[in-house]
Structures are given as C-alpha cells and as structure tokens.
Coordinates of C-alpha atoms in Angstrom, one line a residue:
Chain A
X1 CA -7.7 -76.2 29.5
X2 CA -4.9 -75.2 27.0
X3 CA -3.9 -78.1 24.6
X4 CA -0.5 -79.4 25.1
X5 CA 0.9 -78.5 21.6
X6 CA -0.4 -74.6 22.4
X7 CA 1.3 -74.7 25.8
X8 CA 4.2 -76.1 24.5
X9 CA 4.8 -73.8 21.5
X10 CA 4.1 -71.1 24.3
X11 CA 6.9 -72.5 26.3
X12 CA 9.4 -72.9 23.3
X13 CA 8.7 -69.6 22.3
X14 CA 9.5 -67.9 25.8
X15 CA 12.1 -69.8 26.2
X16 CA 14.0 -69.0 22.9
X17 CA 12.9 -65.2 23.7
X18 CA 14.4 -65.5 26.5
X19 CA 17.6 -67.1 25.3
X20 CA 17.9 -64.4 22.1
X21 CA 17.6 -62.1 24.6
X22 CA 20.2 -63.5 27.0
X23 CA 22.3 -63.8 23.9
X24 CA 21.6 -60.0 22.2
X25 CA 23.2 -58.8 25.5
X26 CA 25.7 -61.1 26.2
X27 CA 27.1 -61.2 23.1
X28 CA 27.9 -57.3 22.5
X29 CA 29.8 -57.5 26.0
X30 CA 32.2 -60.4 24.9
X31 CA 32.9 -58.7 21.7
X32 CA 33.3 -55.2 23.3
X33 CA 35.9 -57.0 26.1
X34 CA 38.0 -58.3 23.2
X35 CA 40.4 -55.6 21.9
X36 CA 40.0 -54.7 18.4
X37 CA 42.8 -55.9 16.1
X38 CA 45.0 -52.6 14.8
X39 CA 45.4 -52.6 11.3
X40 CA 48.5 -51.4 11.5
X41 CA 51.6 -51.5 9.0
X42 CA 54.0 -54.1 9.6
X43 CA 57.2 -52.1 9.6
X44 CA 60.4 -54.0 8.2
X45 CA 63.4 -51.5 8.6
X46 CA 64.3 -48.7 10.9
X47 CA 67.0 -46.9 11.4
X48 CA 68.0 -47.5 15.0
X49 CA 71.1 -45.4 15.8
X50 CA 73.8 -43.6 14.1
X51 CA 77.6 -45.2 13.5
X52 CA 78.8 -42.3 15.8
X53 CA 76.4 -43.1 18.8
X54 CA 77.8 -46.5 19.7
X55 CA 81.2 -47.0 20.7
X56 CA 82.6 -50.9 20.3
X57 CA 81.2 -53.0 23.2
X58 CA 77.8 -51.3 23.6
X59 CA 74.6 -51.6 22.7
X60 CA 71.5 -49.7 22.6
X61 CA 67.7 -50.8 22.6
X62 CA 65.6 -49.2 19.7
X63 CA 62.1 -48.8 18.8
X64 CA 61.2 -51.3 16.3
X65 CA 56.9 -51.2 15.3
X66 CA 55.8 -51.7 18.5
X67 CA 58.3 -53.9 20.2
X68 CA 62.0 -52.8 21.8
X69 CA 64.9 -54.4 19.7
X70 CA 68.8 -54.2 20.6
X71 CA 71.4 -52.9 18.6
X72 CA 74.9 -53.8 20.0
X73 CA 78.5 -52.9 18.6
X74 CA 80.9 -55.7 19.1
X75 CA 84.6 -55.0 21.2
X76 CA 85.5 -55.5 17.7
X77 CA 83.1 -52.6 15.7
X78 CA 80.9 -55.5 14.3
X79 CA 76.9 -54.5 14.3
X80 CA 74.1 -56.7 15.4
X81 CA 70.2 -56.1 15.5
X82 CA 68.1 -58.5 18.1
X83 CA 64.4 -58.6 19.0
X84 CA 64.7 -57.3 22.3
X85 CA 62.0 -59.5 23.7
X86 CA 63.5 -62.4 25.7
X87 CA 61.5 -65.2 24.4
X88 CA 61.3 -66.9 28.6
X89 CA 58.5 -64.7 29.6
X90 CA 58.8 -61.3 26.9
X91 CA 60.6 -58.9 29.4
X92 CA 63.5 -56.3 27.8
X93 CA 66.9 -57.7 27.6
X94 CA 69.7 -55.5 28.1
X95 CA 73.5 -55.6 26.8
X96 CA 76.3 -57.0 29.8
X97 CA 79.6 -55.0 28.5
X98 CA 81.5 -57.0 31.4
X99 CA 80.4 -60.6 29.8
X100 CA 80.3 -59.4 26.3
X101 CA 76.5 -61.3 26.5
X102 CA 72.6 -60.2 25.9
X103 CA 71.4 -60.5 29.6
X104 CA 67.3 -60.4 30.6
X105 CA 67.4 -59.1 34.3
X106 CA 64.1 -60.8 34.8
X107 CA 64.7 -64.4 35.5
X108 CA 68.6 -64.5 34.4
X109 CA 68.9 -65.0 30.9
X110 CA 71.6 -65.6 28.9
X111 CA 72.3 -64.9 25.0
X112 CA 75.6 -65.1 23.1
X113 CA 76.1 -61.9 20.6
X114 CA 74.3 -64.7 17.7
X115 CA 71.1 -64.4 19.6
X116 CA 71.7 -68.2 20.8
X117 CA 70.0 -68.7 24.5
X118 CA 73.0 -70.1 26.2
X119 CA 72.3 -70.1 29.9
X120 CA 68.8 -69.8 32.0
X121 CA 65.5 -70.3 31.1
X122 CA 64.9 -68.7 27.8
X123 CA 64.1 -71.6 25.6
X124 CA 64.7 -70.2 21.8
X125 CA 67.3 -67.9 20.5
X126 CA 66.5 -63.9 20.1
X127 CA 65.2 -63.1 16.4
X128 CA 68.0 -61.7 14.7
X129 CA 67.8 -58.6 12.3
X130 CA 69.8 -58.0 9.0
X131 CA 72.0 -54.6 10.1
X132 CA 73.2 -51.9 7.3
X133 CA 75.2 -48.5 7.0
X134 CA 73.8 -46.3 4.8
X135 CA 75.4 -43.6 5.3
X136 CA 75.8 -42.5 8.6
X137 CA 72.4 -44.3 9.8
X138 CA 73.0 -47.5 11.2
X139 CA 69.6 -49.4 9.4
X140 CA 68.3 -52.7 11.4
X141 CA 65.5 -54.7 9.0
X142 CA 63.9 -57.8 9.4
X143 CA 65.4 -60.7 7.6
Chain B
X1 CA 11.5 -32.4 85.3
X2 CA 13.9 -34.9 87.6
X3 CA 16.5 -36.6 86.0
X4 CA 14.8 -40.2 86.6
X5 CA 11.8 -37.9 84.5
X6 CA 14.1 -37.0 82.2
X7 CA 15.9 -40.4 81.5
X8 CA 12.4 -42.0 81.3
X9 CA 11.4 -40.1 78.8
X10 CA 15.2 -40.2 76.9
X11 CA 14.4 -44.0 77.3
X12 CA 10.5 -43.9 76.0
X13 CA 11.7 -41.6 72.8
X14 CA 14.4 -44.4 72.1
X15 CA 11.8 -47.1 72.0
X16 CA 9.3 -45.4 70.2
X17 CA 12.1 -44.9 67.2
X18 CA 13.3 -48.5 67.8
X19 CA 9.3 -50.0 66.7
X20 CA 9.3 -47.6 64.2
X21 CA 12.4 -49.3 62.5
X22 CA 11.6 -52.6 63.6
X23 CA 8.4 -52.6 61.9
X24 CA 9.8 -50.8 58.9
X25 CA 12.7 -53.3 58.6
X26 CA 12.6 -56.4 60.8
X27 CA 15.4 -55.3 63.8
X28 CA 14.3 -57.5 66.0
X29 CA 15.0 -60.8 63.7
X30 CA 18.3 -59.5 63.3
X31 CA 18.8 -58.7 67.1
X32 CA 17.3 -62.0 67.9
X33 CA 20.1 -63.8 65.5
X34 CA 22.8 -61.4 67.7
X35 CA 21.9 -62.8 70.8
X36 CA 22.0 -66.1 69.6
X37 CA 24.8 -66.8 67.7
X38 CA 27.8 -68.3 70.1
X39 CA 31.6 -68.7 69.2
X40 CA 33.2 -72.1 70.5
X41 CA 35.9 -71.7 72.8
X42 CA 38.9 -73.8 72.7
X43 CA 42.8 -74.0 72.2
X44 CA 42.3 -73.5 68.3
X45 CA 39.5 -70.1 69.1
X46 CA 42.4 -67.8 67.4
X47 CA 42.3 -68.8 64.2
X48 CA 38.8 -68.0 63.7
X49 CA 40.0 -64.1 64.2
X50 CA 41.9 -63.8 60.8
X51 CA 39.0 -63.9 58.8
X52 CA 37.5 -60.8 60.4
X53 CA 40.7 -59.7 60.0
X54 CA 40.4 -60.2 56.4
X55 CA 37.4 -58.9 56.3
X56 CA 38.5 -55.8 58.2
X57 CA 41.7 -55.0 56.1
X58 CA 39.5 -55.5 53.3
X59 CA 36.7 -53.0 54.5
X60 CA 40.6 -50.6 54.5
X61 CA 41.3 -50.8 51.1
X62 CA 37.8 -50.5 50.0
X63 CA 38.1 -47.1 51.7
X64 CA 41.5 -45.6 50.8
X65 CA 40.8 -46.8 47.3
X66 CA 37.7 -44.7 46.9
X67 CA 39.7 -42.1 48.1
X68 CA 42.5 -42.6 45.7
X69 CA 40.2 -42.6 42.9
X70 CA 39.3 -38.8 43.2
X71 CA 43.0 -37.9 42.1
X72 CA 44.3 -41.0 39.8
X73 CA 44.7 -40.8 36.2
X74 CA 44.3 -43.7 34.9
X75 CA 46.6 -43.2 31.7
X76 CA 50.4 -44.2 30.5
X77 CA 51.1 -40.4 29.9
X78 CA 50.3 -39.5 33.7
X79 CA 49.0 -42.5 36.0
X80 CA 52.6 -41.9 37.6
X81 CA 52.4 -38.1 37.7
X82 CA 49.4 -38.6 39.3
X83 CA 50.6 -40.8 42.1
X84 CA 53.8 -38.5 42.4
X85 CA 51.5 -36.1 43.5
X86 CA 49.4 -37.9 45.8
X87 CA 52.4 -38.6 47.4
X88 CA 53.7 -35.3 47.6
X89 CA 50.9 -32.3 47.3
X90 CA 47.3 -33.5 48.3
X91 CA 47.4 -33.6 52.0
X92 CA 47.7 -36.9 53.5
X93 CA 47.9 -38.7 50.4
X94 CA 50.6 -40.0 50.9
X95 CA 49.6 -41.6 54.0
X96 CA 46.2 -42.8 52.4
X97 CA 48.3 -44.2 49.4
X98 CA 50.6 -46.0 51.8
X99 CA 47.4 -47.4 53.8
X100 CA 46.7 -48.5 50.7
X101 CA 49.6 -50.2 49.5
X102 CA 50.3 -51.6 53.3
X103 CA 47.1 -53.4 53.9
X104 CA 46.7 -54.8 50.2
X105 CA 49.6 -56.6 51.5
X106 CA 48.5 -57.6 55.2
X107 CA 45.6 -58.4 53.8
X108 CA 47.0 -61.3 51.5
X109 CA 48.9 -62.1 54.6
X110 CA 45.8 -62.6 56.5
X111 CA 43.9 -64.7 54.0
X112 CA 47.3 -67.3 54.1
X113 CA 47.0 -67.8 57.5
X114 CA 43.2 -68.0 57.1
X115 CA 43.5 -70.0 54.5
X116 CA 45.9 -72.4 55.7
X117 CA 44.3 -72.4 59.3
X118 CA 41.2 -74.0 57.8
X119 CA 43.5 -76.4 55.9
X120 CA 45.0 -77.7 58.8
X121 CA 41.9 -77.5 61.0
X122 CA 40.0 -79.8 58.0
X123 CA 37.0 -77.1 58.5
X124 CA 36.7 -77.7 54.7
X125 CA 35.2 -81.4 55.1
X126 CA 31.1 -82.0 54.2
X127 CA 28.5 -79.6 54.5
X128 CA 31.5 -76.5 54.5
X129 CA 33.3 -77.4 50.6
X130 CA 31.2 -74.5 49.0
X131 CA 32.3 -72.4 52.2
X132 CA 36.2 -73.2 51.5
X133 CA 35.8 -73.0 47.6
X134 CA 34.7 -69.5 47.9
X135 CA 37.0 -68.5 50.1
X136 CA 39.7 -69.8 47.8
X137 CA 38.1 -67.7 44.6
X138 CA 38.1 -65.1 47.3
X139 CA 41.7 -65.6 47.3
X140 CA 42.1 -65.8 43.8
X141 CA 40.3 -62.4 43.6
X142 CA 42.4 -60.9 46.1
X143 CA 45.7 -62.2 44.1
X144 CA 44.1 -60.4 40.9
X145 CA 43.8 -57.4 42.9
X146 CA 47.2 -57.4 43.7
X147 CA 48.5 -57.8 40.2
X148 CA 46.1 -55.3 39.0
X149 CA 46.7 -52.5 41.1
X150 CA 50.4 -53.1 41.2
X151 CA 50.9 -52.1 38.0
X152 CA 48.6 -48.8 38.3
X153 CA 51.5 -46.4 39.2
X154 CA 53.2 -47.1 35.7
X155 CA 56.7 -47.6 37.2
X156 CA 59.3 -49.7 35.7
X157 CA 58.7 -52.9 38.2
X158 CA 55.2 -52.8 37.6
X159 CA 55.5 -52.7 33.9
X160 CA 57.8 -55.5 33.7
X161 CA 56.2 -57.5 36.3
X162 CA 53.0 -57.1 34.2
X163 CA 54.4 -58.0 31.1
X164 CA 56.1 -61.5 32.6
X165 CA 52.7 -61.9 34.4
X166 CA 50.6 -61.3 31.4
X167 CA 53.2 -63.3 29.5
X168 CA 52.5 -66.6 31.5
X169 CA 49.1 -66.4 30.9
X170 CA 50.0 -67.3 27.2
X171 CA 51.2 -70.7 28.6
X172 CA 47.4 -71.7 29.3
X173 CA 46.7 -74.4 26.5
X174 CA 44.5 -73.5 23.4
X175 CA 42.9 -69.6 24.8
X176 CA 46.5 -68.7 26.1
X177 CA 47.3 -66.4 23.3
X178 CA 44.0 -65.1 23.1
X179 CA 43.9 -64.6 27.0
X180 CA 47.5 -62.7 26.4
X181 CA 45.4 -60.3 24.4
X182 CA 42.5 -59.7 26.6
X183 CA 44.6 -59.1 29.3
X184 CA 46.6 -56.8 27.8
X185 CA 44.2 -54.9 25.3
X186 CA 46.4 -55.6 22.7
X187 CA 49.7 -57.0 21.7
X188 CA 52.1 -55.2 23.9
X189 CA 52.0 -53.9 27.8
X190 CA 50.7 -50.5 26.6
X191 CA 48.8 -47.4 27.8
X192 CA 45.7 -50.0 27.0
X193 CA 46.5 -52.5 29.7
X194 CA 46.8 -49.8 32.3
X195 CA 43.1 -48.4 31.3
X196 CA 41.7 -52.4 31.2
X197 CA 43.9 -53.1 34.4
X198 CA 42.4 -49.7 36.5
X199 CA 39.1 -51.2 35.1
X200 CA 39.3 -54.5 36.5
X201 CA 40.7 -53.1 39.9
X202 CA 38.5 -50.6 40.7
X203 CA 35.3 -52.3 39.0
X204 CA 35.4 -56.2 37.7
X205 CA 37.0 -57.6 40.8
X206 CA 35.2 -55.1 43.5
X207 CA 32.1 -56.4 41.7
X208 CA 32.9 -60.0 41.8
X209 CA 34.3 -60.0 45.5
X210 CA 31.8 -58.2 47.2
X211 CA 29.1 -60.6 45.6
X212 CA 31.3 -63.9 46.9
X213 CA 31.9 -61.9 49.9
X214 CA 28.3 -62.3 50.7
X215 CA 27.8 -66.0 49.5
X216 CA 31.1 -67.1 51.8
X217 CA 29.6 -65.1 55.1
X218 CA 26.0 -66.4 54.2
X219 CA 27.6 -69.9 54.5
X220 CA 29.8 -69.2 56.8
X221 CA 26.6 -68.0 59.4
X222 CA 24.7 -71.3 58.1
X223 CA 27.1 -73.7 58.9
X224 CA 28.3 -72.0 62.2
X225 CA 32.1 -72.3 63.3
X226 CA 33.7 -75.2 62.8
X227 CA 34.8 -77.2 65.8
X228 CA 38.1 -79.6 65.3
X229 CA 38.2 -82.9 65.5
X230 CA 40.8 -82.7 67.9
X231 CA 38.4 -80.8 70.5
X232 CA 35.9 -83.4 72.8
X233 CA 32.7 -82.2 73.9
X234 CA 31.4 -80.3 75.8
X235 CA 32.6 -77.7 74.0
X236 CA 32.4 -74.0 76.1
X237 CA 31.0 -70.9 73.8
X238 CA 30.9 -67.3 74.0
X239 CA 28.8 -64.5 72.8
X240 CA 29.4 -63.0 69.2
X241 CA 27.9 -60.4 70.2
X242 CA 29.6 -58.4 72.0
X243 CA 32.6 -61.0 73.6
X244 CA 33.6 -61.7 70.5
X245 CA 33.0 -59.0 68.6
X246 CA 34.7 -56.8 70.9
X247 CA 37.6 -59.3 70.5
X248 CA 37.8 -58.8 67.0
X249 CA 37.8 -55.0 67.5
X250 CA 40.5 -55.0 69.5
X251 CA 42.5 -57.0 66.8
X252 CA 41.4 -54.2 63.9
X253 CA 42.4 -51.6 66.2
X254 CA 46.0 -53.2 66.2
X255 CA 45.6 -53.4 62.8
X256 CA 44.9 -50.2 62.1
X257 CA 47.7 -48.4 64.6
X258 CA 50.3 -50.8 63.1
X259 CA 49.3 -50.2 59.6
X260 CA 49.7 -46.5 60.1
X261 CA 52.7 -46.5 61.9
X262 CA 54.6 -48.9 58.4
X263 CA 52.9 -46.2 56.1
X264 CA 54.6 -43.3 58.4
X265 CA 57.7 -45.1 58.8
X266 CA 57.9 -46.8 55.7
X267 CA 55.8 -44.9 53.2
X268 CA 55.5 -46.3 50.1
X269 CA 58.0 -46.5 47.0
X270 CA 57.0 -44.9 43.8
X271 CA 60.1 -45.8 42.0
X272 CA 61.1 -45.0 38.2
X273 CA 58.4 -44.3 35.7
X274 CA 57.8 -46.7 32.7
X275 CA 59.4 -46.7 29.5
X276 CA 58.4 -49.5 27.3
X277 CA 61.4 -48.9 25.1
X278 CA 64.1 -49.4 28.1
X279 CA 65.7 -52.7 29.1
X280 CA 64.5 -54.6 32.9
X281 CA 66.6 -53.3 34.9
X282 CA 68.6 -55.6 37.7
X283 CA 66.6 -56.3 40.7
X284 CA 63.5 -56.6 39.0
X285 CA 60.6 -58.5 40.7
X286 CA 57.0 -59.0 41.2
X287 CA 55.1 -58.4 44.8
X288 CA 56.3 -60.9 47.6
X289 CA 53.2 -63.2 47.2
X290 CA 54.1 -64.0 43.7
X291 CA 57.7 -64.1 44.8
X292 CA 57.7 -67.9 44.8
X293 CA 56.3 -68.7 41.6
X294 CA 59.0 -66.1 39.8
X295 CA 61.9 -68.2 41.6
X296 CA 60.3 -71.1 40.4
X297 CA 60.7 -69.7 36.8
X298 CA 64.2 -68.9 37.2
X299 CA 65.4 -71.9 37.9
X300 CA 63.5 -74.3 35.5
X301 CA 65.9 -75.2 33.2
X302 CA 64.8 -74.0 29.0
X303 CA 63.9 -77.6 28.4
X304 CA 62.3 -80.3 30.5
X305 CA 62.3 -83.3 27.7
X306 CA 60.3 -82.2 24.8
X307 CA 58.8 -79.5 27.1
X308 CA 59.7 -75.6 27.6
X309 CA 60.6 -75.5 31.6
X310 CA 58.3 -72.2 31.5
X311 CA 55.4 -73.8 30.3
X312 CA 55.5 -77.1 32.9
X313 CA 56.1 -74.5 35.7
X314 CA 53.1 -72.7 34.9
X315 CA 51.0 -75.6 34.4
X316 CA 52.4 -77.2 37.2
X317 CA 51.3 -73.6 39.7
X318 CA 48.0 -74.1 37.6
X319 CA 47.4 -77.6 38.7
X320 CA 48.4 -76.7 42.0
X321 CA 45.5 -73.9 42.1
X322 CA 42.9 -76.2 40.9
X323 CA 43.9 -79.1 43.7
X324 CA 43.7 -76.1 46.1
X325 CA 39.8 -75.5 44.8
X326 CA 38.9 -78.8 45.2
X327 CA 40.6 -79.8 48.5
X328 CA 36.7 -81.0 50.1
X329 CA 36.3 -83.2 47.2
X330 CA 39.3 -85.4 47.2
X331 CA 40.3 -87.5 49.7
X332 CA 37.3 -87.3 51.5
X333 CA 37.2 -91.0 53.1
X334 CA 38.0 -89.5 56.8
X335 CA 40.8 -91.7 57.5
X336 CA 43.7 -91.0 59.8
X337 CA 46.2 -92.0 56.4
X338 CA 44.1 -89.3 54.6
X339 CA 44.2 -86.9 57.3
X340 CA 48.5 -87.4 57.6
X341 CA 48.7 -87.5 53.8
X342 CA 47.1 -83.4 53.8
X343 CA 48.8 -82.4 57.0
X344 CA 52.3 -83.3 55.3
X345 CA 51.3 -81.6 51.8
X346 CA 50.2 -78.5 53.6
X347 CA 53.5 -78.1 55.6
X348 CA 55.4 -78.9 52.2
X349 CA 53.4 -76.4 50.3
X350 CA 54.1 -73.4 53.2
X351 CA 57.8 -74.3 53.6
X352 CA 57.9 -74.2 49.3
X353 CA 56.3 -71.3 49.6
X354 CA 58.4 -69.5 52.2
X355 CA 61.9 -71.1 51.2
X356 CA 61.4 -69.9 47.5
X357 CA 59.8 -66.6 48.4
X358 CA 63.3 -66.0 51.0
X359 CA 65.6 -67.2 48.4
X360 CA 63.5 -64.1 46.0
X361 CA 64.9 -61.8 48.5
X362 CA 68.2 -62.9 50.1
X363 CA 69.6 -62.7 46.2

C-alpha cells in the first residue's frame, strides 16, 4: 500500500496540474474577450465647420477623435463647441432652433446654449469646447 | 401476393428495422416514458401550452436565423446593405427576415405569459426553484437575444438604442465601466460592437440557451407538471402523447399561419442606416420589451438626493431582476399572507409593466 505522504503529493500534484491547466486555457479566453486598448492620439483641436456653413441659430454636429461634438451659431452669430454626448445615457444631442436649446431626443434632455442641463434627466452639464476663427475655419479645441 | 400478404410483410419489414434501432439505441425506453407521461387536466391546463409555445417559436428563430446567416455581413460598412438586400433580392428573404423579426417578438411575449403563469400558479415553490431559476436565465437569455440582434441591421434606432443600452451597463457598481468596454469592444458603439454583438447572437447566447434549454426540460420531465393548489384531487390526466401533443401542434400551427400572415402584411422595417456622427433623431426608442425600463429613465428626475436618477433606476430594474431569480427562496413559509403578499406584487409588476410600456407608445 502507497504511503500517505506519496499519495498525497500524488494528489497535490494532479490537482495543481489540473488547475494550471484549467487556468492556461481560461486565462487566454478572458484576455482575448477584453478589447485591446488603442493607443491612439488624443486629438485637442479640429476644425469643425467653416464661418460660411452656419447661418445664426443653427448648429451642426462634428467629428471630434472618436466622439460627435456640436457646433451651434447663436440667433445672435456667437459660436459654441459642446461634447455632443448627453451625459444621461451617451446618446447624440441635437440643436432645437424653435427653443434656442441643446435637445437629446432619447429620453428628453434639455441643455441651455452654456452646456447647463436644465430640464430632464441628464445629470451634468455638456463639456464645453474653447471655439476660434482662424481664418475662415471655424477651430473647436478642448479647453 | 394478397394485400393482407402484402401488408404482413410491410408490417414484418417495419419491425425488423424497429429491433434493429431499438437495440442500437434504446427506443423502447423512450417509447415506454411516451406512454407514460400524463398531463393533469383542470381549469388552469392552458397555461401549461405557452411553454411549448416557447419552445416552438424558439425552434422558428433557430431556423430563419441559420438561414439569415448565409447572406449577413456582419460589418458597419455593409450589415445594412446586406439586410437591404435580403429584403429586396434573395427570394423570400424578406419573408424569412420578417419570420424572424416577428417571432423574436412573440416569442418574448410567450415567455411573459409563461413566466407570469407560473408566478401566479406558485409552480416555483420546493422541489421546482431550480426549474423556475432557469427559466428566468432563460428569459434573461432571450432579452440578450433581443438586444443583440436588434442592433445587427446597423440602422439609426438600433445604434442609439445600443449605445443608451450599453450605456446603462456602466451604472453597475465597481466592473460597470469595464463591462461598458466589453460590451462594446471599445470606447464607442463602433463597427466593433456590431462584430462582438453578431458574435454573441449567433454563438454565445445559442450556446448558452440550448445548454439551459436542456437542464430546464430535464427538470421540468422530473418534476412532472405542476398541479395548483387551488385544484382538489382527484385530479383527471391525459396522454402527452399524442392528446396533448397534438394539442400543442395545433397551437404552433396557429402560430405559424399567424406569424406569416404579420410578416406578409407587416413585413419588417429596415429604417435609416447608421451614422455615428449624426444626432438621435425624434422618436427614438428601444424594442417594446425594454419599453418600460426607457420610460422609467425619462422620467427620473437628474438627481434623487445625493444620487444620479439614472443610476437608482438602473439599480433599482437590477434589484428587481435579482428578486425575480430568487422568487422560490423568499417567502417560502406557505402562508395565505405570503401567498396575497406575491399575488399583489405580481399584478403591480404586469400593470408597471404595461402602463409604462403604453405610455412608450401613446407619446
């Protein structure tokens, strides 16, 4: 009859076998599932429109990196750059003309032309962006 | 030959190739469990047709989806292209699309009333909890499904709805922003969450369902149907097989005739294709079963005390899924206060459910 210190290192040693192995193909799953993080640039300043594209009271959403922003002209010819993302639940928010306000169709948002959430559920004001002519480009950069 | 020669014979042949397979693979066990297994019959009997419905509609989309898969691209720059022409050149796509879309919907239909029938009935109660807390992963499962596949098309309600969906995953204490990412395959709604999202529909949760599909019907043949409280012995039975099962047929042919005649009459919308870099347009809203919850979001005011509304919403619809898993394990004393207290909170729960989901639509 085996000894009981051979039987157990035989059972410590199948069993951590078996858990390495468990492990060695477990692990490469969870790690391939996880999408890899893109090195990617952060970009600061894009040139959204041109002065002559927007008339006063409208707005236009832009490509900013990866996310939409908003670039609105004011009923009085005054620029402002948003984050476009609503910060309720991330959908696009679009520009009401008729209510002169930052609207997110989704769940109702409201936000006044400083980016401030004043009605519905978005609980934090829109990130606002520093806006510039240069020229004719209308330039939108992160403040 | 006669004919009585001839239909001995026929009849000698068929029993020959019948101990042939029953040796090979055991028939006669299974024939023997057939003949056996009884259905109760009483004044609640219809109920227990909705989870062959279930399991019929189910058995539907497993079909049509295969078929789908032999012309959808699963990518950003033509997912929707390739569903455009489904719909429009491959012959009878659009009807196996609409099948598709149709059922996927019945079918989470189906599994409310199944659901909620077995609430009601209390067939949940000791020796069946494993029975109902399948069935509600089942659910769960079927819910994912929905979510997944709705945004495979790549229109603009999808992509919205995905990225408010995604979005509230984020809420989920500690992992949420992590989870965000998983979901998503990165950052944004992108390209990458279409590929992970045609992944987990036509894959992950097929995987996942058909092996808890099994479990719940191996459980569901141990413990036999459940008979309510409310019914006194002696209780009268039929056959499964075949008063019952024919009963059930009848029922999927419905199904099936009614299913084709919405996808003929009401064939499926394709809508607008995405464009990440476009504002939600007006009108914008998730599938009907999920209707409720996104209500729910609207109105929350931003701020509940210290608290974002979202975030208490969501955790509250979180809370409210995890009571729903462990319905056999609390309250499980038997008493008629007990019994009262679950009968009200089921009947507050449907008419939440359908007053919000209404209020979705009549907007």
């Amino acid at each position: 009859m085996p000894d009981a210190s051979r039987r157990s290192f035989i059972d410590y040693f199948l069993g951590t076998t078996l858990g390495a192995t468990v492990v060695s193909i477990v692990y490469p799953i969870i790690e391939f599932l996880i999408p890899p993080a893109l090195s990617e640039a952060p970009q600061n300043s894009v040139t959204a429109a041109t002065a002559a594209e927007l008339q006063p009271n409208k707005a236009k959403i832009f490509k900013f990196g990866t996310r939409p922003g908003i670039l609105i002209r004011t009923k009085d010819g005054e620029w402002r750059a948003f984050s476009a993302v609503c910060t309720h639940l991330n959908c696009t928010v679009q520009y009401r003309e008729d209510q002169e306000h930052i609207w997110c169709a989704c769940h109702a948002g409201h936000f006044d032309l400083n980016g401030i959430n004043v009605a519905g559920p978005p609980p934090r004001p829109l990130e606002q962006y520093a806006v510039n002519l240069s020229g004719d480009d209308v330039v939108v950069s992160k403040r | 030959m006669s004919l009585s020669q001839n239909g001995d014979a026929m009849s000698t042949r068929r029993s020959t190739v019948a101990t042939w397979l029953d040796e090979r693979c055991g028939l006669e066990a299974v024939r023997e469990f057939a003949a056996r297994k009884t259905v109760p019959v009483h004044r609640h009997t219809i109920w227990y047709y909705f989870g062959g419905m279930a399991l019929f509609l189910f058995t539907i989309q497993v079909v049509t989806g295969i078929l789908l898969l032999l012309y959808y691209r699963p990518s950003a720059e033509s997912a929707f292209e390739s569903v455009q022409f489904i719909m429009t050149e491959v012959r009878f796509g659009w009807l196996i699309r609409s099948l598709h879309s149709w059922s996927a919907n019945v079918l989470i239909a189906a599994l409310f009333v199944h659901m909620f029938s077995v609430f009601f009935l209390r067939a949940y109660k000791a020796r069946r909890e494993l029975t109902w807390t399948s069935g509600v992963f089942l659910f769960f499962l079927s819910l994912a499904f929905g979510f997944s596949g709705y945004l495979l098309p790549w229109n603009t309600l999808a992509f919205f709805a995905t990225k408010v969906g995604t979005e509230v995953a984020g809420v989920v204490p500690i992992v949420g922003s992590f989870l965000v990412r998983f979901l998503r395959g990165g950052e944004e709604v992108t390209g990458a969450t279409l590929t992970r999202f045609y992944g987990f529909h036509v894959a992950i949760l097929p995987a996942l369902t058909t092996a808890l599909l099994l479990i719940h019907l191996l459980l569901v043949q141990r413990h036999g149907m459940h008979i309510p409280d409310s019914v006194k012995p002696p209780v009268k039975t039929m056959k499964f097989f075949p008063n019952f099962m024919l009963r059930d047929a009848i029922g999927w042919l419905v199904a099936l005739g009614a299913l084709a005649a919405l996808a003929a009459l009401f064939p499926w919308e394709l809508g607008e294709k995405a464009d990440p870099f476009m504002p939600a347009p007006e009108g914008i809203r998730p599938e009907w079963f999920f209707m409720f919850m996104f209500e729910t979001l609207k109105i929350l005011p931003a701020k509940i005390g210290p608290f974002d509304g979202e975030v208490l919403g969501i955790l509250g619809f979180g809370i409210g899924g995890l009571l729903l898993l462990l319905v056999p394990f609390i309250g499980t004393n038997g008493s008629r206060t007990t019994a009262l207290v679950f009968k009200a909170a089921g009947i507050i729960a449907i008419l939440y459910i359908v007053i919000f989901t209404v209020a979705g639509y009549v907007k």
